JSON list of C-alpha atoms in Angstrom, two decimals:
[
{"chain": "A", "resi": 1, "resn": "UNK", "atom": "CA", "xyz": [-4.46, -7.83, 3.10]},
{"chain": "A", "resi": 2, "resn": "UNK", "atom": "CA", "xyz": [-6.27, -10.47, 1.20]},
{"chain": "A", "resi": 3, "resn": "UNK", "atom": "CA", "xyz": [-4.90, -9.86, -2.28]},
{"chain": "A", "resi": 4, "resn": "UNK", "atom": "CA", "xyz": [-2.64, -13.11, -1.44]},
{"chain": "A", "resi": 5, "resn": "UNK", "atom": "CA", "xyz": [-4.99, -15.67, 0.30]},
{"chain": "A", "resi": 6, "resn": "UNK", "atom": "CA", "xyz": [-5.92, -18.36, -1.89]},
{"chain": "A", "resi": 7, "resn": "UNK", "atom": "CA", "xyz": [-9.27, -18.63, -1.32]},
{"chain": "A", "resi": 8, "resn": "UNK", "atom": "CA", "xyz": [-9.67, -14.92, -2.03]},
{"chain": "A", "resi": 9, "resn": "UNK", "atom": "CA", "xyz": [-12.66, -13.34, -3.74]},
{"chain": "A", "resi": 10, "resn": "UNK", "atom": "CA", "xyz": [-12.52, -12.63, -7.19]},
{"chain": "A", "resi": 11, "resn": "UNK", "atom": "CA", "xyz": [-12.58, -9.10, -6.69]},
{"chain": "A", "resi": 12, "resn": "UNK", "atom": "CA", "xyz": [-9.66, -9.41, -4.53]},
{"chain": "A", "resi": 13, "resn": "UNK", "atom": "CA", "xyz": [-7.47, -10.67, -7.28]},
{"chain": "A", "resi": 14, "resn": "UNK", "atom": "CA", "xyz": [-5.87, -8.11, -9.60]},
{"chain": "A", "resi": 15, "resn": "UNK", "atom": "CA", "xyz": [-4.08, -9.56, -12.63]},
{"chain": "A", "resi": 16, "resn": "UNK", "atom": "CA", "xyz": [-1.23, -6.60, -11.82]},
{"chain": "A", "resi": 17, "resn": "UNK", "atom": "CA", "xyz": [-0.19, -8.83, -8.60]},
{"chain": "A", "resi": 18, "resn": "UNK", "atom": "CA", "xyz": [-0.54, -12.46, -10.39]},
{"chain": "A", "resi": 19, "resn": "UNK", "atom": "CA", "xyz": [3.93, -11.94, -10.18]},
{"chain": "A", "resi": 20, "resn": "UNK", "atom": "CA", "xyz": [3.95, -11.43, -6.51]},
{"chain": "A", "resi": 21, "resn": "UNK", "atom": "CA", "xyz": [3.96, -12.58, -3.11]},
{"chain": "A", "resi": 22, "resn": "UNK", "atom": "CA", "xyz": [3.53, -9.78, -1.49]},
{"chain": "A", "resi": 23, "resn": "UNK", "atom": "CA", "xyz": [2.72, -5.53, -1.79]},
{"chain": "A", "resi": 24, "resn": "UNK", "atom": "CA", "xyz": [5.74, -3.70, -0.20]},
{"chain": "A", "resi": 25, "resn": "UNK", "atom": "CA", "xyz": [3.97, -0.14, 1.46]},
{"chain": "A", "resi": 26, "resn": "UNK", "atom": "CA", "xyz": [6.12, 2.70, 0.63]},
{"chain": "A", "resi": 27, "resn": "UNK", "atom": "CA", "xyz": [7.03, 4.74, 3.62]},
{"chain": "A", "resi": 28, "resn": "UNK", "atom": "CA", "xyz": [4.88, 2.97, 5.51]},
{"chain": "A", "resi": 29, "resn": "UNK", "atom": "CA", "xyz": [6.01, 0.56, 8.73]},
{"chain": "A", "resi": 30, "resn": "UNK", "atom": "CA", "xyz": [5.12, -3.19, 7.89]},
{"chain": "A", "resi": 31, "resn": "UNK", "atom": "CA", "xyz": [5.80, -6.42, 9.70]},
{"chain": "A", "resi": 32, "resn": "UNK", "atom": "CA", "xyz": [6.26, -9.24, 6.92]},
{"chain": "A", "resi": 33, "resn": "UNK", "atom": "CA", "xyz": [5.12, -12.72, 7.90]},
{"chain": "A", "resi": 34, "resn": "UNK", "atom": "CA", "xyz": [3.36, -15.53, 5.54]},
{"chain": "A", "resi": 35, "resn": "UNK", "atom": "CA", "xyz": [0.06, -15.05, 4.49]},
{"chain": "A", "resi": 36, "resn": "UNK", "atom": "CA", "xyz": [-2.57, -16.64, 6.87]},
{"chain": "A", "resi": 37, "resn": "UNK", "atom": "CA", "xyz": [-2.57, -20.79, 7.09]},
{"chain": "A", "resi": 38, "resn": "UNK", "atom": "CA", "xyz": [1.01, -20.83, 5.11]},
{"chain": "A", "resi": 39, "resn": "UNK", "atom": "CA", "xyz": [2.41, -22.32, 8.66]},
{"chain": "A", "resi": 40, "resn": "UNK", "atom": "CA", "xyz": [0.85, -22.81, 11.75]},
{"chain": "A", "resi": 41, "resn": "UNK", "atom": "CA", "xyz": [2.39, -25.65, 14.20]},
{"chain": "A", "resi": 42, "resn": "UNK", "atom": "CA", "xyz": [3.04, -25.78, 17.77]},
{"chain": "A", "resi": 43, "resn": "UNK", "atom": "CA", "xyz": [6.63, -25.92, 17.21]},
{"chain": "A", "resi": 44, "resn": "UNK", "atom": "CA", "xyz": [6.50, -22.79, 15.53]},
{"chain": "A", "resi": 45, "resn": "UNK", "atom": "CA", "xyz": [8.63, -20.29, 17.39]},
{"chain": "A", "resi": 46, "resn": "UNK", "atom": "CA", "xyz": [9.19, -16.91, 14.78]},
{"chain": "A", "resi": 47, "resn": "UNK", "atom": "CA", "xyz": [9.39, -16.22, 11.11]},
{"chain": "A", "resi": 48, "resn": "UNK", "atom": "CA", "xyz": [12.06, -14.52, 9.76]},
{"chain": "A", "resi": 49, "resn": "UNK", "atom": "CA", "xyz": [12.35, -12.69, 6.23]},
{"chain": "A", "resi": 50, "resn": "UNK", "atom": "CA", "xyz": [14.95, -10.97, 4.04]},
{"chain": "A", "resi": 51, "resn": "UNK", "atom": "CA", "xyz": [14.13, -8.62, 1.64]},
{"chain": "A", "resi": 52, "resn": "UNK", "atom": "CA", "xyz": [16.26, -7.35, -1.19]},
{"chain": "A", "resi": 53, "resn": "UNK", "atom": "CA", "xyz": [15.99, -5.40, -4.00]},
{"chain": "A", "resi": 54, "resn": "UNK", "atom": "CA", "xyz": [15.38, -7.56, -6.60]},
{"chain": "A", "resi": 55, "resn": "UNK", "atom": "CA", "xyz": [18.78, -8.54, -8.68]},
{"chain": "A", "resi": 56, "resn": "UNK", "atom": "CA", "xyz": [20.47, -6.46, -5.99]},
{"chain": "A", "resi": 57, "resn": "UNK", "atom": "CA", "xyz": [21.79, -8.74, -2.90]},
{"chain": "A", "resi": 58, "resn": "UNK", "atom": "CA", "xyz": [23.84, -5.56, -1.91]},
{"chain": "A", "resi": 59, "resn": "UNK", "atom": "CA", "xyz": [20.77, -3.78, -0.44]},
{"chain": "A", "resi": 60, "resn": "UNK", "atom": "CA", "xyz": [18.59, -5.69, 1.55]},
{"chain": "A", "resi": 61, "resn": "UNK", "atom": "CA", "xyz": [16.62, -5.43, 4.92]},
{"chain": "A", "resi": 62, "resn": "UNK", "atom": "CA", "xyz": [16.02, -8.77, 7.73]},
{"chain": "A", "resi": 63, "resn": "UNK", "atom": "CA", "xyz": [14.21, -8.45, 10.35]},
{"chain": "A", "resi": 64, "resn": "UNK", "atom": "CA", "xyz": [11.58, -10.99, 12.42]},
{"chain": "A", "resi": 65, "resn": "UNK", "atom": "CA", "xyz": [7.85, -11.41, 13.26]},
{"chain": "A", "resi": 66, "resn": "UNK", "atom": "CA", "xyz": [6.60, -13.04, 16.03]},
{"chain": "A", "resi": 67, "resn": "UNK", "atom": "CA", "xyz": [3.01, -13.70, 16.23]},
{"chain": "A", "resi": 68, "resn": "UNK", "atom": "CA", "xyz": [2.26, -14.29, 19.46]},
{"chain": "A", "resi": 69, "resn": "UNK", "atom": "CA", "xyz": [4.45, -11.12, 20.94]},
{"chain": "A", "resi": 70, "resn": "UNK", "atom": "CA", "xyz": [4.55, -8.35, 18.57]},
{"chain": "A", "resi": 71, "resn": "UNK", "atom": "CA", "xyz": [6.70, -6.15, 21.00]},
{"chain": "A", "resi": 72, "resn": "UNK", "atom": "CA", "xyz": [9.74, -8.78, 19.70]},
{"chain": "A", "resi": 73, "resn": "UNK", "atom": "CA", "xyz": [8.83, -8.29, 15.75]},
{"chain": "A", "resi": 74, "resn": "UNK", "atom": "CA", "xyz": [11.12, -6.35, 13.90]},
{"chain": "A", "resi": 75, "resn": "UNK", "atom": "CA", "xyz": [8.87, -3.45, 11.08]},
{"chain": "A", "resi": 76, "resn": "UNK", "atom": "CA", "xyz": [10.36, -2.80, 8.51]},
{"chain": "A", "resi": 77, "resn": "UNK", "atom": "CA", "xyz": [9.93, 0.66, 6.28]},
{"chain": "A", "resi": 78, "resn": "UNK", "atom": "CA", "xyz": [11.04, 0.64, 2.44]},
{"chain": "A", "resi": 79, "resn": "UNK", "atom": "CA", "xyz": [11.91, 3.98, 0.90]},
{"chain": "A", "resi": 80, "resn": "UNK", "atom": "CA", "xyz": [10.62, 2.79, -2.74]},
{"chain": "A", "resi": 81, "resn": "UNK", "atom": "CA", "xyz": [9.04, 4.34, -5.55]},
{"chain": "A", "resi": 82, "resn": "UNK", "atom": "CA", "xyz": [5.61, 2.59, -6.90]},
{"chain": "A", "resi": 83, "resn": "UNK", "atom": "CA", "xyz": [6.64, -0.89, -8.91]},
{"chain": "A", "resi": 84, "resn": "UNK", "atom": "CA", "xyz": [9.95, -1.64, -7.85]},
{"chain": "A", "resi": 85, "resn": "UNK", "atom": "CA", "xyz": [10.56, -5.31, -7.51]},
{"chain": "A", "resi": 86, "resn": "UNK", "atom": "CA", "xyz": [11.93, -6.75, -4.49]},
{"chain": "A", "resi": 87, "resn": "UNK", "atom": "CA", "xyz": [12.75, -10.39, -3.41]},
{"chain": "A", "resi": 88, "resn": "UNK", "atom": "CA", "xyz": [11.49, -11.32, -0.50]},
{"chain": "A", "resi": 89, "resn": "UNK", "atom": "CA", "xyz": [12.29, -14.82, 1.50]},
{"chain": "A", "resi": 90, "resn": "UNK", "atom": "CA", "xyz": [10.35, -15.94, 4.67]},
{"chain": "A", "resi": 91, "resn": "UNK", "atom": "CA", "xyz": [11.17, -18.65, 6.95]},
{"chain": "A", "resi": 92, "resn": "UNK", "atom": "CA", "xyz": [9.40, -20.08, 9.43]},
{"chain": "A", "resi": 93, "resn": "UNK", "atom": "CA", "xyz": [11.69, -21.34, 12.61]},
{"chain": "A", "resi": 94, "resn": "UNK", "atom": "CA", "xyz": [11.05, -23.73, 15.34]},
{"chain": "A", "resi": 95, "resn": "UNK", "atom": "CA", "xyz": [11.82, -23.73, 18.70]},
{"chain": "A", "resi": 96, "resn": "UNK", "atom": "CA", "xyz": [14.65, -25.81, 17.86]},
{"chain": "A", "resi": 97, "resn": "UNK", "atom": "CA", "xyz": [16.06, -22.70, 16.07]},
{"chain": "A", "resi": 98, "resn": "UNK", "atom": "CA", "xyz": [15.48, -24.88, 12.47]},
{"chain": "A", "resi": 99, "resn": "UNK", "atom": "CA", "xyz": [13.62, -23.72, 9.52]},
{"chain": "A", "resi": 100, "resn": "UNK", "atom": "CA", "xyz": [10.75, -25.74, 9.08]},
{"chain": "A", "resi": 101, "resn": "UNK", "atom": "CA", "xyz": [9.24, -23.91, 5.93]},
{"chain": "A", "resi": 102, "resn": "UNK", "atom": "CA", "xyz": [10.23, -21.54, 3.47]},
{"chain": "A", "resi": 103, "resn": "UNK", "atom": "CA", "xyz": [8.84, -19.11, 0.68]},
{"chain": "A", "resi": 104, "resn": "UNK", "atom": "CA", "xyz": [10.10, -16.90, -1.61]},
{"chain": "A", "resi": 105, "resn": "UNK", "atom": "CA", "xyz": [9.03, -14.70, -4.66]},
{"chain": "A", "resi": 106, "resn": "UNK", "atom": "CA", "xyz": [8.53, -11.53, -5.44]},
{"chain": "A", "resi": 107, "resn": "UNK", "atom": "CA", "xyz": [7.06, -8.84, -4.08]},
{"chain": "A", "resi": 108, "resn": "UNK", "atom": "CA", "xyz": [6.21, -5.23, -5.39]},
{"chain": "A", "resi": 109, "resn": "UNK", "atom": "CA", "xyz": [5.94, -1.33, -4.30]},
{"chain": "A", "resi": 110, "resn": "UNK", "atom": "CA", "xyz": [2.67, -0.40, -4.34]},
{"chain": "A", "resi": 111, "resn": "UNK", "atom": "CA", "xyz": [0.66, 2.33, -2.29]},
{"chain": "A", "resi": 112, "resn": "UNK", "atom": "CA", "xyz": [-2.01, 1.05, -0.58]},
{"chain": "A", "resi": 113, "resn": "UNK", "atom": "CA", "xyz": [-5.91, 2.62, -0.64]},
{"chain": "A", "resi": 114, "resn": "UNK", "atom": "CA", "xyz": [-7.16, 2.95, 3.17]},
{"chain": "A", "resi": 115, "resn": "UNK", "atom": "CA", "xyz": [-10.84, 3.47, 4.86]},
{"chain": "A", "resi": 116, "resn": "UNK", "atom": "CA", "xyz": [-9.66, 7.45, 6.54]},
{"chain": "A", "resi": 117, "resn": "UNK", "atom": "CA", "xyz": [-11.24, 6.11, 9.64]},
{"chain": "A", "resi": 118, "resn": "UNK", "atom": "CA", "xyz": [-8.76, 3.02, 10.20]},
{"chain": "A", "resi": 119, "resn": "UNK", "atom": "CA", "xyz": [-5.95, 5.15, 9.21]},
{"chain": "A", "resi": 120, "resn": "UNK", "atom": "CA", "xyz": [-3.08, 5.80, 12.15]},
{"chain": "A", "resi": 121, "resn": "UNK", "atom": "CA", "xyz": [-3.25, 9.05, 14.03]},
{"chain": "A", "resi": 122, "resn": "UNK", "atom": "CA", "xyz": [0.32, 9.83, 11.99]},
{"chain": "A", "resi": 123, "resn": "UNK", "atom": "CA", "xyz": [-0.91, 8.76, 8.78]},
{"chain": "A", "resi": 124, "resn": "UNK", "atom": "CA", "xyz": [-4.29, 10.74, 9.54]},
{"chain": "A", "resi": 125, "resn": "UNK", "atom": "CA", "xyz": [-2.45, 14.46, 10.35]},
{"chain": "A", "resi": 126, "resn": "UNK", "atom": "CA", "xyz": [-0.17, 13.95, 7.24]},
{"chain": "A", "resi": 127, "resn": "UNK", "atom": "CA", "xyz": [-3.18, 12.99, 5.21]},
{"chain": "A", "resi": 128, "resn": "UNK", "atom": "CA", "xyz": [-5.20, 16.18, 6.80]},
{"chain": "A", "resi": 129, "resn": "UNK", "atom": "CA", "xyz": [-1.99, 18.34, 5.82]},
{"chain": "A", "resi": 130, "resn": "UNK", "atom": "CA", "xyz": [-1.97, 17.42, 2.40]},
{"chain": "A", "resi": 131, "resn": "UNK", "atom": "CA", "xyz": [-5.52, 17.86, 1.91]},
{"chain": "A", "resi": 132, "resn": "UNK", "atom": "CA", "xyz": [-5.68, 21.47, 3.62]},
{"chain": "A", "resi": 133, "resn": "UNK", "atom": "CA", "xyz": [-2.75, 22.05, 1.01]},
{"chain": "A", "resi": 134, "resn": "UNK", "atom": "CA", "xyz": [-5.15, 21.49, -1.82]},
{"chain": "A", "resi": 135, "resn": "UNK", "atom": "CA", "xyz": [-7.24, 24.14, -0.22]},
{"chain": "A", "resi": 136, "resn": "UNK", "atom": "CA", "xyz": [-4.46, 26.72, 0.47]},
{"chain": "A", "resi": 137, "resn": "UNK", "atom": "CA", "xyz": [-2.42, 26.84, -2.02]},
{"chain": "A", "resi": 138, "resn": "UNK", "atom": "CA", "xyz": [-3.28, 27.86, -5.67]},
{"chain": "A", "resi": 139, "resn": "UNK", "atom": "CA", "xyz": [-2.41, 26.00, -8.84]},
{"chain": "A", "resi": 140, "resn": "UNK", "atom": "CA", "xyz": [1.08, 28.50, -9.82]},
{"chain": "A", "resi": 141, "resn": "UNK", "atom": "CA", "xyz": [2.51, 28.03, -6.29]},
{"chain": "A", "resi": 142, "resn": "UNK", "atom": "CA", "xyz": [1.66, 24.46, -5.88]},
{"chain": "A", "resi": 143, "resn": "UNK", "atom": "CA", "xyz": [3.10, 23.81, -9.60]},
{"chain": "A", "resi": 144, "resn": "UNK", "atom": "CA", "xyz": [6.59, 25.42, -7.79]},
{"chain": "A", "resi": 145, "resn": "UNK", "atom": "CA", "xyz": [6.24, 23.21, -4.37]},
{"chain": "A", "resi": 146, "resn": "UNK", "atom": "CA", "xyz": [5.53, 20.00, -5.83]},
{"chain": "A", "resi": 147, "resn": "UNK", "atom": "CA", "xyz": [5.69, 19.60, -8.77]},
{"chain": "A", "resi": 148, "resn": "UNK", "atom": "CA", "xyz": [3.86, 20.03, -12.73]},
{"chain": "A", "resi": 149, "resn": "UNK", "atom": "CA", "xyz": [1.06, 17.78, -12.01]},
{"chain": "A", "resi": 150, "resn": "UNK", "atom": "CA", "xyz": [-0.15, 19.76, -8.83]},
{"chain": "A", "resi": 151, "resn": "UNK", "atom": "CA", "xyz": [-3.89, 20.62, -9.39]},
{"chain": "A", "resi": 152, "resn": "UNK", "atom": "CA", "xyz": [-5.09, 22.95, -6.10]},
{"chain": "A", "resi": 153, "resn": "UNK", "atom": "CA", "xyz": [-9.04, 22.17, -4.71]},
{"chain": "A", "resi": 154, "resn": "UNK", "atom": "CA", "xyz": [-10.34, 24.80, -6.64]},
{"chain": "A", "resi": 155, "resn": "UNK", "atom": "CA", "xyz": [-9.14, 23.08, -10.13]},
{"chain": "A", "resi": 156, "resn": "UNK", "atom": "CA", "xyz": [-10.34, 19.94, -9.07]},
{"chain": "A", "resi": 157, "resn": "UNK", "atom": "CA", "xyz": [-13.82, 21.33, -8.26]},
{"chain": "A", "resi": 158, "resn": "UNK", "atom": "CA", "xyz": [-13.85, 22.97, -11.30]},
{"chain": "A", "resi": 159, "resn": "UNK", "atom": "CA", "xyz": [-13.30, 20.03, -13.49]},
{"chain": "A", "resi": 160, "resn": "UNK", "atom": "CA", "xyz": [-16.20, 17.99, -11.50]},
{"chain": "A", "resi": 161, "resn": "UNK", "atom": "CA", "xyz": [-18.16, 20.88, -12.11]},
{"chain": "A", "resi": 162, "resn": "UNK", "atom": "CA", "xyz": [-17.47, 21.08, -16.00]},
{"chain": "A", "resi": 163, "resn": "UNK", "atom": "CA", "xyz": [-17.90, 17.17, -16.20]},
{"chain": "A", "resi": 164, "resn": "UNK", "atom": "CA", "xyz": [-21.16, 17.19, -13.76]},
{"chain": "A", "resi": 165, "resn": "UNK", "atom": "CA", "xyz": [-23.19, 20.13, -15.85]},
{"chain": "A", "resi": 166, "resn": "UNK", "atom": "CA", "xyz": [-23.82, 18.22, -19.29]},
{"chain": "A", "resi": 167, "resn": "UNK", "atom": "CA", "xyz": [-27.52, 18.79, -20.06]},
{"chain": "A", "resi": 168, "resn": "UNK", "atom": "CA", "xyz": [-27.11, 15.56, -21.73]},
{"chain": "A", "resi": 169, "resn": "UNK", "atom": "CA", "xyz": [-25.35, 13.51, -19.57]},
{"chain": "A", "resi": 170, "resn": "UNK", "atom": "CA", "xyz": [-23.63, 13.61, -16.43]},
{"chain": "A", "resi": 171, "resn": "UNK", "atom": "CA", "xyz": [-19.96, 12.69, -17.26]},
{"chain": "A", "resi": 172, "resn": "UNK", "atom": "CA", "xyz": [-18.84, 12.72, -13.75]},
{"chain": "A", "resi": 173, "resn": "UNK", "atom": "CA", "xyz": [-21.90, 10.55, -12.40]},
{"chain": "A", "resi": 174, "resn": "UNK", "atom": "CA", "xyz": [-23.12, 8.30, -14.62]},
{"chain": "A", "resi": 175, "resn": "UNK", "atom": "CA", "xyz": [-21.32, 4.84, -14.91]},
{"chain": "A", "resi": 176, "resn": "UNK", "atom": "CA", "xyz": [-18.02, 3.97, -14.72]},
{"chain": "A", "resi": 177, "resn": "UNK", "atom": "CA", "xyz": [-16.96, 7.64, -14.46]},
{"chain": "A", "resi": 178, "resn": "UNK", "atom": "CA", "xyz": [-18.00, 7.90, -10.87]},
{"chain": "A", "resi": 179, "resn": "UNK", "atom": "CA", "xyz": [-15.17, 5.62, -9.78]},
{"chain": "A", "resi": 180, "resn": "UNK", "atom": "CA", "xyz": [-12.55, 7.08, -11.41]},
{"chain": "A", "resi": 181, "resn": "UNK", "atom": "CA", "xyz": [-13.56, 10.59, -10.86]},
{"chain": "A", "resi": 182, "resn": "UNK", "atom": "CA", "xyz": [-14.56, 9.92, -7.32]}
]
């Protein structure tokens, strides 16, 4: 993730995470370590983080990361809803067992945009079921499923249609609309 590096490209930088340390995956199973070059030292045996709710102490998660045997890290999977705050502490530990750095800030729920090809072979079927649900099931019964904002394949298509067929202009291709109808 290079949203956090500091030498990041501009484009990489999005004023919405200027607050944070870190983007917390929903439903998704993380390991949580520094970003690259915050600690690097030959005495440098694990990191280990706590992550709480923020203003909550009550309901937190630890766990560790090990970076040169992942079978020992510790993944972590939050159950959050998009933009809840969490505070989240790393440490780095010696082989001495002594905490030789430290960071801490915030970090926030976010879902994450992913290339389909370097998706997981879970995340791929559920993302395959989902989409053949657009294509199955109608507007009325998806509406009942999952919810008021459900819009089946064949509304979708016929929106891009409706904002593709302008004589005048396409409002579906031209300029900024492509992104954000795309």
């Amino acid at each position: 993730n290079q949203y956090f590096l500091d030498d990041a490209p501009d484009y990489f930088s999005y004023a919405i995470l200027s607050d944070f340390i870190a983007v917390i995956e929903p439903y998704a199973d993380m390991y949580l370590y520094p970003k690259n070059g915050a600690y690097s030292g030959d005495d440098l045996s694990y990191f280990h983080y706590h992550l709480c709710v923020h203003d909550d102490t009550s309901d937190c998660v630890s766990g560790l990361y090990y970076s040169d045997d992942s079978t020992k890290s510790t993944s972590v999977n939050i159950q959050c809803s998009p933009h809840d705050k969490y505070t989240l502490t790393i440490n780095a530990i010696s082989i001495n067992n002594e905490v030789v750095v430290s960071t801490s800030g915030l970090a926030v729920c976010m879902y994450v945009r992913r290339e389909i090809r370097d998706l997981t072979e879970k995340d791929l079927s559920s993302t395959m079921i989902a989409m053949h649900e657009l294509w199955a099931v109608d507007s009325d019964t998806g509406k009942e499923l999952y919810g008021s904002s459900f819009l089946s394949a064949k509304n979708l298509l016929e929106m891009h249609y409706f904002q593709a067929s302008w004589r005048d202009t396409d409002h579906s291709h031209e300029g900024l609309a492509f992104l954000s109808h795309h």
